[in-house]
mmCIF file of N, CA and C in Angstrom:
data_model
loop_
_atom_site.group_PDB
_atom_site.id
_atom_site.type_symbol
_atom_site.label_atom_id
_atom_site.label_comp_id
_atom_site.label_asym_id
_atom_site.label_seq_id
_atom_site.Cartn_x
_atom_site.Cartn_y
_atom_site.Cartn_z
ATOM 1 N N ALA A 22 78.453 58.405 -72.335
ATOM 2 C CA ALA A 22 78.260 57.142 -73.023
ATOM 3 C C ALA A 22 79.226 56.077 -72.485
ATOM 4 N N ASN A 23 80.424 56.487 -72.098
ATOM 5 C CA ASN A 23 81.397 55.511 -71.598
ATOM 6 C C ASN A 23 80.980 54.937 -70.245
ATOM 7 N N LEU A 24 80.370 55.751 -69.401
ATOM 8 C CA LEU A 24 79.926 55.258 -68.106
ATOM 9 C C LEU A 24 78.824 54.215 -68.291
ATOM 10 N N ALA A 25 77.871 54.513 -69.152
ATOM 11 C CA ALA A 25 76.802 53.554 -69.438
ATOM 12 C C ALA A 25 77.386 52.276 -70.027
ATOM 13 N N TRP A 26 78.335 52.416 -70.950
ATOM 14 C CA TRP A 26 78.961 51.246 -71.569
ATOM 15 C C TRP A 26 79.657 50.382 -70.519
ATOM 16 N N ALA A 27 80.375 51.013 -69.600
ATOM 17 C CA ALA A 27 81.122 50.257 -68.591
ATOM 18 C C ALA A 27 80.193 49.416 -67.726
ATOM 19 N N TYR A 28 79.084 49.996 -67.310
ATOM 20 C CA TYR A 28 78.144 49.240 -66.480
ATOM 21 C C TYR A 28 77.467 48.135 -67.280
ATOM 22 N N ALA A 29 77.132 48.421 -68.527
ATOM 23 C CA ALA A 29 76.494 47.402 -69.367
ATOM 24 C C ALA A 29 77.462 46.268 -69.673
ATOM 25 N N ALA A 30 78.676 46.615 -70.058
ATOM 26 C CA ALA A 30 79.668 45.594 -70.397
ATOM 27 C C ALA A 30 80.025 44.744 -69.182
ATOM 28 N N GLY A 31 79.989 45.354 -68.005
ATOM 29 C CA GLY A 31 80.304 44.630 -66.784
ATOM 30 C C GLY A 31 79.118 43.900 -66.190
ATOM 31 N N GLY A 32 77.941 44.067 -66.812
ATOM 32 C CA GLY A 32 76.738 43.407 -66.312
ATOM 33 C C GLY A 32 76.331 43.878 -64.937
ATOM 34 N N GLN A 33 76.594 45.145 -64.667
ATOM 35 C CA GLN A 33 76.292 45.701 -63.358
ATOM 36 C C GLN A 33 74.976 46.476 -63.386
ATOM 37 N N PRO A 34 73.901 45.921 -62.879
ATOM 38 C CA PRO A 34 72.642 46.655 -62.862
ATOM 39 C C PRO A 34 72.733 47.832 -61.896
ATOM 40 N N ALA A 35 72.363 48.974 -62.373
ATOM 41 C CA ALA A 35 72.400 50.196 -61.564
ATOM 42 C C ALA A 35 71.219 51.061 -61.987
ATOM 43 N N PRO A 36 70.012 50.681 -61.590
ATOM 44 C CA PRO A 36 68.817 51.386 -62.060
ATOM 45 C C PRO A 36 68.840 52.892 -61.831
ATOM 46 N N ALA A 37 69.252 53.320 -60.660
ATOM 47 C CA ALA A 37 69.262 54.762 -60.381
ATOM 48 C C ALA A 37 70.254 55.478 -61.291
ATOM 49 N N LEU A 38 71.398 54.865 -61.516
ATOM 50 C CA LEU A 38 72.398 55.467 -62.401
ATOM 51 C C LEU A 38 71.876 55.559 -63.829
ATOM 52 N N PHE A 39 71.308 54.470 -64.351
ATOM 53 C CA PHE A 39 70.816 54.489 -65.729
ATOM 54 C C PHE A 39 69.645 55.453 -65.894
ATOM 55 N N ASP A 40 68.813 55.566 -64.885
ATOM 56 C CA ASP A 40 67.716 56.527 -64.938
ATOM 57 C C ASP A 40 68.285 57.944 -65.010
ATOM 58 N N ALA A 41 69.282 58.238 -64.177
ATOM 59 C CA ALA A 41 69.914 59.564 -64.181
ATOM 60 C C ALA A 41 70.669 59.817 -65.492
ATOM 61 N N LEU A 42 71.356 58.785 -66.004
ATOM 62 C CA LEU A 42 72.063 58.933 -67.282
ATOM 63 C C LEU A 42 71.093 59.268 -68.412
ATOM 64 N N ALA A 43 69.986 58.561 -68.469
ATOM 65 C CA ALA A 43 68.999 58.817 -69.517
ATOM 66 C C ALA A 43 68.440 60.229 -69.402
ATOM 67 N N ALA A 44 68.122 60.639 -68.183
ATOM 68 C CA ALA A 44 67.563 61.980 -67.976
ATOM 69 C C ALA A 44 68.561 63.065 -68.347
ATOM 70 N N GLU A 45 69.824 62.842 -68.059
ATOM 71 C CA GLU A 45 70.857 63.833 -68.385
ATOM 72 C C GLU A 45 71.188 63.849 -69.866
ATOM 73 N N ALA A 46 71.258 62.679 -70.480
ATOM 74 C CA ALA A 46 71.671 62.585 -71.883
ATOM 75 C C ALA A 46 70.589 63.045 -72.850
ATOM 76 N N THR A 47 69.347 62.766 -72.558
ATOM 77 C CA THR A 47 68.260 63.027 -73.501
ATOM 78 C C THR A 47 68.263 64.460 -74.033
ATOM 79 N N PRO A 48 68.312 65.486 -73.195
ATOM 80 C CA PRO A 48 68.300 66.842 -73.750
ATOM 81 C C PRO A 48 69.634 67.274 -74.361
ATOM 82 N N ARG A 49 70.666 66.447 -74.214
ATOM 83 C CA ARG A 49 72.002 66.818 -74.698
ATOM 84 C C ARG A 49 72.472 65.981 -75.885
ATOM 85 N N LEU A 50 71.581 65.249 -76.534
ATOM 86 C CA LEU A 50 71.993 64.345 -77.605
ATOM 87 C C LEU A 50 72.714 65.055 -78.747
ATOM 88 N N ALA A 51 72.417 66.307 -78.991
ATOM 89 C CA ALA A 51 73.096 67.054 -80.059
ATOM 90 C C ALA A 51 74.590 67.211 -79.770
ATOM 91 N N GLU A 52 74.984 67.087 -78.516
ATOM 92 C CA GLU A 52 76.395 67.203 -78.136
ATOM 93 C C GLU A 52 77.171 65.906 -78.359
ATOM 94 N N PHE A 53 76.464 64.810 -78.549
ATOM 95 C CA PHE A 53 77.103 63.500 -78.667
ATOM 96 C C PHE A 53 77.639 63.276 -80.070
ATOM 97 N N LYS A 54 78.799 62.622 -80.146
ATOM 98 C CA LYS A 54 79.344 62.184 -81.427
ATOM 99 C C LYS A 54 78.552 60.952 -81.863
ATOM 100 N N PRO A 55 78.579 60.616 -83.165
ATOM 101 C CA PRO A 55 77.834 59.445 -83.626
ATOM 102 C C PRO A 55 78.150 58.165 -82.853
ATOM 103 N N GLN A 56 79.415 57.905 -82.590
ATOM 104 C CA GLN A 56 79.786 56.699 -81.847
ATOM 105 C C GLN A 56 79.178 56.723 -80.454
ATOM 106 N N GLU A 57 79.112 57.883 -79.842
ATOM 107 C CA GLU A 57 78.550 58.001 -78.505
ATOM 108 C C GLU A 57 77.038 57.747 -78.510
ATOM 109 N N LEU A 58 76.357 58.193 -79.562
ATOM 110 C CA LEU A 58 74.922 57.920 -79.681
ATOM 111 C C LEU A 58 74.678 56.419 -79.780
ATOM 112 N N ALA A 59 75.435 55.765 -80.649
ATOM 113 C CA ALA A 59 75.274 54.319 -80.821
ATOM 114 C C ALA A 59 75.652 53.568 -79.546
ATOM 115 N N SER A 60 76.709 53.998 -78.898
ATOM 116 C CA SER A 60 77.163 53.352 -77.670
ATOM 117 C C SER A 60 76.137 53.505 -76.548
ATOM 118 N N LEU A 61 75.531 54.662 -76.469
ATOM 119 C CA LEU A 61 74.522 54.897 -75.442
ATOM 120 C C LEU A 61 73.325 53.964 -75.644
ATOM 121 N N ALA A 62 72.839 53.891 -76.866
ATOM 122 C CA ALA A 62 71.709 52.998 -77.158
ATOM 123 C C ALA A 62 72.099 51.546 -76.889
ATOM 124 N N TRP A 63 73.272 51.141 -77.357
ATOM 125 C CA TRP A 63 73.747 49.772 -77.140
ATOM 126 C C TRP A 63 73.822 49.467 -75.646
ATOM 127 N N SER A 64 74.354 50.398 -74.872
ATOM 128 C CA SER A 64 74.555 50.184 -73.441
ATOM 129 C C SER A 64 73.247 49.948 -72.708
ATOM 130 N N PHE A 65 72.245 50.765 -73.000
ATOM 131 C CA PHE A 65 70.961 50.592 -72.329
ATOM 132 C C PHE A 65 70.336 49.250 -72.688
ATOM 133 N N THR A 66 70.380 48.898 -73.960
ATOM 134 C CA THR A 66 69.794 47.620 -74.362
ATOM 135 C C THR A 66 70.583 46.450 -73.796
ATOM 136 N N ALA A 67 71.899 46.510 -73.880
ATOM 137 C CA ALA A 67 72.725 45.408 -73.372
ATOM 138 C C ALA A 67 72.516 45.211 -71.878
ATOM 139 N N CYS A 68 72.454 46.282 -71.136
ATOM 140 C CA CYS A 68 72.255 46.166 -69.695
ATOM 141 C C CYS A 68 70.891 45.568 -69.392
ATOM 142 N N CYS A 69 69.893 45.995 -70.116
ATOM 143 C CA CYS A 69 68.541 45.504 -69.867
ATOM 144 C C CYS A 69 68.350 44.058 -70.303
ATOM 145 N N ARG A 70 69.198 43.564 -71.177
ATOM 146 C CA ARG A 70 69.092 42.176 -71.618
ATOM 147 C C ARG A 70 69.771 41.215 -70.651
ATOM 148 N N SER A 71 70.561 41.742 -69.728
ATOM 149 C CA SER A 71 71.200 40.853 -68.760
ATOM 150 C C SER A 71 70.153 40.366 -67.765
ATOM 151 N N ALA A 72 70.285 39.151 -67.344
ATOM 152 C CA ALA A 72 69.299 38.538 -66.441
ATOM 153 C C ALA A 72 69.168 39.327 -65.145
ATOM 154 N N SER A 73 70.271 39.884 -64.674
ATOM 155 C CA SER A 73 70.237 40.592 -63.391
ATOM 156 C C SER A 73 69.535 41.939 -63.475
ATOM 157 N N ALA A 74 69.344 42.464 -64.695
ATOM 158 C CA ALA A 74 68.742 43.786 -64.829
ATOM 159 C C ALA A 74 67.374 43.771 -65.488
ATOM 160 N N ALA A 75 66.978 42.654 -66.029
ATOM 161 C CA ALA A 75 65.754 42.607 -66.831
ATOM 162 C C ALA A 75 64.525 43.098 -66.081
ATOM 163 N N SER A 76 64.467 42.862 -64.788
ATOM 164 C CA SER A 76 63.269 43.223 -64.036
ATOM 165 C C SER A 76 63.071 44.725 -63.907
ATOM 166 N N TRP A 77 64.129 45.512 -63.992
ATOM 167 C CA TRP A 77 63.951 46.955 -63.833
ATOM 168 C C TRP A 77 63.947 47.717 -65.148
ATOM 169 N N CYS A 78 64.130 47.050 -66.269
ATOM 170 C CA CYS A 78 64.162 47.726 -67.564
ATOM 171 C C CYS A 78 62.789 47.701 -68.217
ATOM 172 N N SER A 79 61.971 48.609 -67.846
ATOM 173 C CA SER A 79 60.663 48.755 -68.459
ATOM 174 C C SER A 79 60.250 50.212 -68.321
ATOM 175 N N ASP A 80 59.237 50.603 -69.066
ATOM 176 C CA ASP A 80 58.745 51.971 -68.947
ATOM 177 C C ASP A 80 58.313 52.272 -67.515
ATOM 178 N N ARG A 81 57.835 51.253 -66.831
ATOM 179 C CA ARG A 81 57.348 51.453 -65.459
ATOM 180 C C ARG A 81 58.503 51.689 -64.494
ATOM 181 N N HIS A 82 59.590 50.929 -64.637
ATOM 182 C CA HIS A 82 60.713 51.051 -63.718
ATOM 183 C C HIS A 82 61.755 52.070 -64.163
ATOM 184 N N LEU A 83 61.862 52.296 -65.433
ATOM 185 C CA LEU A 83 62.884 53.198 -65.959
ATOM 186 C C LEU A 83 62.252 54.086 -67.032
ATOM 187 N N PRO A 84 61.360 54.995 -66.630
ATOM 188 C CA PRO A 84 60.623 55.789 -67.617
ATOM 189 C C PRO A 84 61.518 56.663 -68.486
ATOM 190 N N SER A 85 62.641 57.088 -67.961
ATOM 191 C CA SER A 85 63.512 57.946 -68.757
ATOM 192 C C SER A 85 64.156 57.186 -69.917
ATOM 193 N N MET A 86 64.201 55.846 -69.838
ATOM 194 C CA MET A 86 64.762 55.053 -70.932
ATOM 195 C C MET A 86 63.896 55.181 -72.184
ATOM 196 N N ALA A 87 62.596 55.107 -72.021
ATOM 197 C CA ALA A 87 61.699 55.245 -73.168
ATOM 198 C C ALA A 87 61.853 56.626 -73.798
ATOM 199 N N ALA A 88 61.981 57.657 -72.969
ATOM 200 C CA ALA A 88 62.168 59.016 -73.481
ATOM 201 C C ALA A 88 63.499 59.132 -74.224
ATOM 202 N N LEU A 89 64.531 58.499 -73.684
ATOM 203 C CA LEU A 89 65.841 58.524 -74.339
ATOM 204 C C LEU A 89 65.768 57.872 -75.718
ATOM 205 N N PHE A 90 65.161 56.699 -75.802
ATOM 206 C CA PHE A 90 65.084 56.013 -77.084
ATOM 207 C C PHE A 90 64.227 56.777 -78.092
ATOM 208 N N ARG A 91 63.164 57.423 -77.629
ATOM 209 C CA ARG A 91 62.369 58.265 -78.541
ATOM 210 C C ARG A 91 63.215 59.418 -79.061
ATOM 211 N N ALA A 92 63.953 60.081 -78.166
ATOM 212 C CA ALA A 92 64.792 61.213 -78.570
ATOM 213 C C ALA A 92 65.920 60.768 -79.497
ATOM 214 N N LEU A 93 66.527 59.624 -79.205
ATOM 215 C CA LEU A 93 67.578 59.098 -80.083
ATOM 216 C C LEU A 93 67.039 58.805 -81.479
ATOM 217 N N SER A 94 65.824 58.273 -81.544
ATOM 218 C CA SER A 94 65.256 57.930 -82.852
ATOM 219 C C SER A 94 64.974 59.168 -83.696
ATOM 220 N N GLU A 95 64.884 60.318 -83.054
ATOM 221 C CA GLU A 95 64.701 61.577 -83.777
ATOM 222 C C GLU A 95 66.032 62.267 -84.063
ATOM 223 N N ALA A 96 66.984 62.151 -83.146
ATOM 224 C CA ALA A 96 68.265 62.835 -83.283
ATOM 225 C C ALA A 96 69.216 62.140 -84.259
ATOM 226 N N ALA A 97 69.155 60.829 -84.339
ATOM 227 C CA ALA A 97 70.128 60.079 -85.134
ATOM 228 C C ALA A 97 69.936 60.183 -86.645
ATOM 229 N N PRO A 98 68.724 60.073 -87.197
ATOM 230 C CA PRO A 98 68.593 60.009 -88.659
ATOM 231 C C PRO A 98 69.302 61.112 -89.450
ATOM 232 N N PRO A 99 69.229 62.378 -89.060
ATOM 233 C CA PRO A 99 69.935 63.378 -89.855
ATOM 234 C C PRO A 99 71.460 63.248 -89.817
ATOM 235 N N ARG A 100 71.967 62.477 -88.856
ATOM 236 C CA ARG A 100 73.413 62.346 -88.681
ATOM 237 C C ARG A 100 73.954 60.982 -89.082
ATOM 238 N N LEU A 101 73.125 60.103 -89.626
ATOM 239 C CA LEU A 101 73.573 58.740 -89.923
ATOM 240 C C LEU A 101 74.737 58.695 -90.903
ATOM 241 N N GLY A 102 74.868 59.684 -91.773
ATOM 242 C CA GLY A 102 75.998 59.737 -92.697
ATOM 243 C C GLY A 102 77.331 59.887 -91.992
ATOM 244 N N GLU A 103 77.316 60.345 -90.755
ATOM 245 C CA GLU A 103 78.536 60.508 -89.959
ATOM 246 C C GLU A 103 78.915 59.214 -89.225
ATOM 247 N N PHE A 104 78.018 58.250 -89.177
ATOM 248 C CA PHE A 104 78.250 57.014 -88.427
ATOM 249 C C PHE A 104 79.156 56.072 -89.202
ATOM 250 N N ALA A 105 80.036 55.407 -88.491
ATOM 251 C CA ALA A 105 80.811 54.307 -89.058
ATOM 252 C C ALA A 105 79.855 53.116 -89.200
ATOM 253 N N PRO A 106 80.189 52.147 -90.053
ATOM 254 C CA PRO A 106 79.329 50.969 -90.182
ATOM 255 C C PRO A 106 79.012 50.303 -88.842
ATOM 256 N N GLN A 107 79.990 50.192 -87.959
ATOM 257 C CA GLN A 107 79.739 49.572 -86.659
ATOM 258 C C GLN A 107 78.702 50.353 -85.876
ATOM 259 N N GLY A 108 78.736 51.675 -85.943
ATOM 260 C CA GLY A 108 77.753 52.493 -85.251
ATOM 261 C C GLY A 108 76.353 52.287 -85.798
ATOM 262 N N LEU A 109 76.243 52.172 -87.125
ATOM 263 C CA LEU A 109 74.937 51.896 -87.734
ATOM 264 C C LEU A 109 74.403 50.543 -87.265
ATOM 265 N N ALA A 110 75.285 49.545 -87.290
ATOM 266 C CA ALA A 110 74.879 48.201 -86.869
ATOM 267 C C ALA A 110 74.504 48.167 -85.390
ATOM 268 N N ASN A 111 75.298 48.830 -84.556
ATOM 269 C CA ASN A 111 75.013 48.838 -83.121
ATOM 270 C C ASN A 111 73.706 49.568 -82.804
ATOM 271 N N LEU A 112 73.443 50.642 -83.516
ATOM 272 C CA LEU A 112 72.200 51.376 -83.299
ATOM 273 C C LEU A 112 71.000 50.523 -83.703
ATOM 274 N N ALA A 113 71.108 49.878 -84.850
ATOM 275 C CA ALA A 113 70.026 48.997 -85.293
ATOM 276 C C ALA A 113 69.822 47.861 -84.294
ATOM 277 N N TRP A 114 70.911 47.254 -83.823
ATOM 278 C CA TRP A 114 70.806 46.165 -82.851
ATOM 279 C C TRP A 114 70.134 46.649 -81.574
ATOM 280 N N ALA A 115 70.522 47.815 -81.083
ATOM 281 C CA ALA A 115 69.976 48.320 -79.824
ATOM 282 C C ALA A 115 68.463 48.474 -79.892
ATOM 283 N N TYR A 116 67.967 48.996 -81.011
ATOM 284 C CA TYR A 116 66.518 49.173 -81.146
ATOM 285 C C TYR A 116 65.804 47.836 -81.348
ATOM 286 N N ALA A 117 66.383 46.976 -82.155
ATOM 287 C CA ALA A 117 65.751 45.678 -82.418
ATOM 288 C C ALA A 117 65.762 44.801 -81.169
ATOM 289 N N ALA A 118 66.913 44.642 -80.555
ATOM 290 C CA ALA A 118 67.042 43.777 -79.391
ATOM 291 C C ALA A 118 66.299 44.329 -78.182
ATOM 292 N N GLY A 119 66.183 45.646 -78.123
ATOM 293 C CA GLY A 119 65.490 46.272 -77.005
ATOM 294 C C GLY A 119 63.993 46.408 -77.209
ATOM 295 N N GLY A 120 63.517 45.982 -78.380
ATOM 296 C CA GLY A 120 62.091 46.072 -78.655
ATOM 297 C C GLY A 120 61.585 47.500 -78.713
ATOM 298 N N GLN A 121 62.431 48.389 -79.167
ATOM 299 C CA GLN A 121 62.066 49.807 -79.244
ATOM 300 C C GLN A 121 61.465 50.105 -80.624
ATOM 301 N N PRO A 122 60.216 50.498 -80.683
ATOM 302 C CA PRO A 122 59.599 50.793 -81.982
ATOM 303 C C PRO A 122 60.138 52.103 -82.546
ATOM 304 N N ALA A 123 60.688 52.034 -83.741
ATOM 305 C CA ALA A 123 61.231 53.231 -84.379
ATOM 306 C C ALA A 123 61.278 53.012 -85.892
ATOM 307 N N PRO A 124 60.113 52.880 -86.545
ATOM 308 C CA PRO A 124 60.106 52.579 -87.974
ATOM 309 C C PRO A 124 60.828 53.624 -88.824
ATOM 310 N N ALA A 125 60.710 54.887 -88.487
ATOM 311 C CA ALA A 125 61.392 55.922 -89.274
ATOM 312 C C ALA A 125 62.911 55.796 -89.138
ATOM 313 N N LEU A 126 63.375 55.456 -87.950
ATOM 314 C CA LEU A 126 64.816 55.253 -87.750
ATOM 315 C C LEU A 126 65.295 54.059 -88.562
ATOM 316 N N PHE A 127 64.555 52.955 -88.526
ATOM 317 C CA PHE A 127 64.957 51.777 -89.298
ATOM 318 C C PHE A 127 64.964 52.069 -90.796
ATOM 319 N N ASP A 128 64.013 52.851 -91.268
ATOM 320 C CA ASP A 128 64.011 53.246 -92.687
ATOM 321 C C ASP A 128 65.254 54.065 -93.018
ATOM 322 N N ALA A 129 65.587 55.006 -92.132
ATOM 323 C CA ALA A 129 66.770 55.846 -92.350
ATOM 324 C C ALA A 129 68.055 55.020 -92.269
ATOM 325 N N LEU A 130 68.112 54.072 -91.343
ATOM 326 C CA LEU A 130 69.284 53.194 -91.245
ATOM 327 C C LEU A 130 69.456 52.375 -92.515
ATOM 328 N N ALA A 131 68.372 51.824 -93.032
ATOM 329 C CA ALA A 131 68.446 51.033 -94.267
ATOM 330 C C ALA A 131 68.908 51.892 -95.435
ATOM 331 N N ALA A 132 68.377 53.106 -95.524
ATOM 332 C CA ALA A 132 68.760 53.999 -96.622
ATOM 333 C C ALA A 132 70.233 54.375 -96.543
ATOM 334 N N GLU A 133 70.751 54.537 -95.342
ATOM 335 C CA GLU A 133 72.163 54.892 -95.167
ATOM 336 C C GLU A 133 73.069 53.684 -95.372
ATOM 337 N N ALA A 134 72.668 52.542 -94.867
ATOM 338 C CA ALA A 134 73.532 51.366 -94.911
ATOM 339 C C ALA A 134 73.609 50.734 -96.292
ATOM 340 N N THR A 135 72.514 50.718 -97.027
ATOM 341 C CA THR A 135 72.458 49.991 -98.300
ATOM 342 C C THR A 135 73.588 50.356 -99.258
ATOM 343 N N PRO A 136 73.827 51.621 -99.554
ATOM 344 C CA PRO A 136 74.914 51.923 -100.487
ATOM 345 C C PRO A 136 76.314 51.761 -99.881
ATOM 346 N N ARG A 137 76.394 51.535 -98.581
ATOM 347 C CA ARG A 137 77.693 51.422 -97.904
ATOM 348 C C ARG A 137 78.004 50.003 -97.443
ATOM 349 N N LEU A 138 77.232 49.022 -97.877
ATOM 350 C CA LEU A 138 77.405 47.658 -97.361
ATOM 351 C C LEU A 138 78.801 47.094 -97.584
ATOM 352 N N ALA A 139 79.483 47.508 -98.632
ATOM 353 C CA ALA A 139 80.845 47.024 -98.878
ATOM 354 C C ALA A 139 81.814 47.463 -97.779
ATOM 355 N N GLU A 140 81.462 48.507 -97.035
ATOM 356 C CA GLU A 140 82.303 49.000 -95.935
ATOM 357 C C GLU A 140 82.126 48.181 -94.657
ATOM 358 N N PHE A 141 81.044 47.403 -94.579
ATOM 359 C CA PHE A 141 80.725 46.671 -93.346
ATOM 360 C C PHE A 141 81.564 45.413 -93.227
ATOM 361 N N LYS A 142 82.055 45.154 -92.012
ATOM 362 C CA LYS A 142 82.717 43.893 -91.712
ATOM 363 C C LYS A 142 81.625 42.826 -91.615
ATOM 364 N N PRO A 143 81.974 41.551 -91.766
ATOM 365 C CA PRO A 143 80.964 40.496 -91.692
ATOM 366 C C PRO A 143 80.085 40.575 -90.435
ATOM 367 N N GLN A 144 80.673 40.829 -89.291
ATOM 368 C CA GLN A 144 79.892 40.897 -88.048
ATOM 369 C C GLN A 144 78.885 42.052 -88.079
ATOM 370 N N GLU A 145 79.207 43.126 -88.778
ATOM 371 C CA GLU A 145 78.335 44.298 -88.830
ATOM 372 C C GLU A 145 77.174 44.105 -89.797
ATOM 373 N N LEU A 146 77.329 43.151 -90.710
ATOM 374 C CA LEU A 146 76.241 42.866 -91.645
ATOM 375 C C LEU A 146 75.127 42.169 -90.907
#
């Protein structure tokens, strides 16, 4: 997750790297800590939103990204209680900003976040 974050934060498009990261991470999501799950989703979306990378971020150019987001949307809900408020917010942002359809994940995020809203910082709301 840190490698993906570094490239996304630095605005460095690396299609082959992100494709390999998605392929490697997808079957190993159970090994990731909650922060790492949120960071991974955030990183892929943030990188794809940069102007220099937008052209390669699609199912056609990066098919493993769609598989990663589908797997994340299944792996995260049972573990949302372990997420810090920032992780919940970042995960929601990654799916919304990335245009990733995941209605069950959004329902689970809302159910987890609602009783914990007092824990959220203003930016996380």
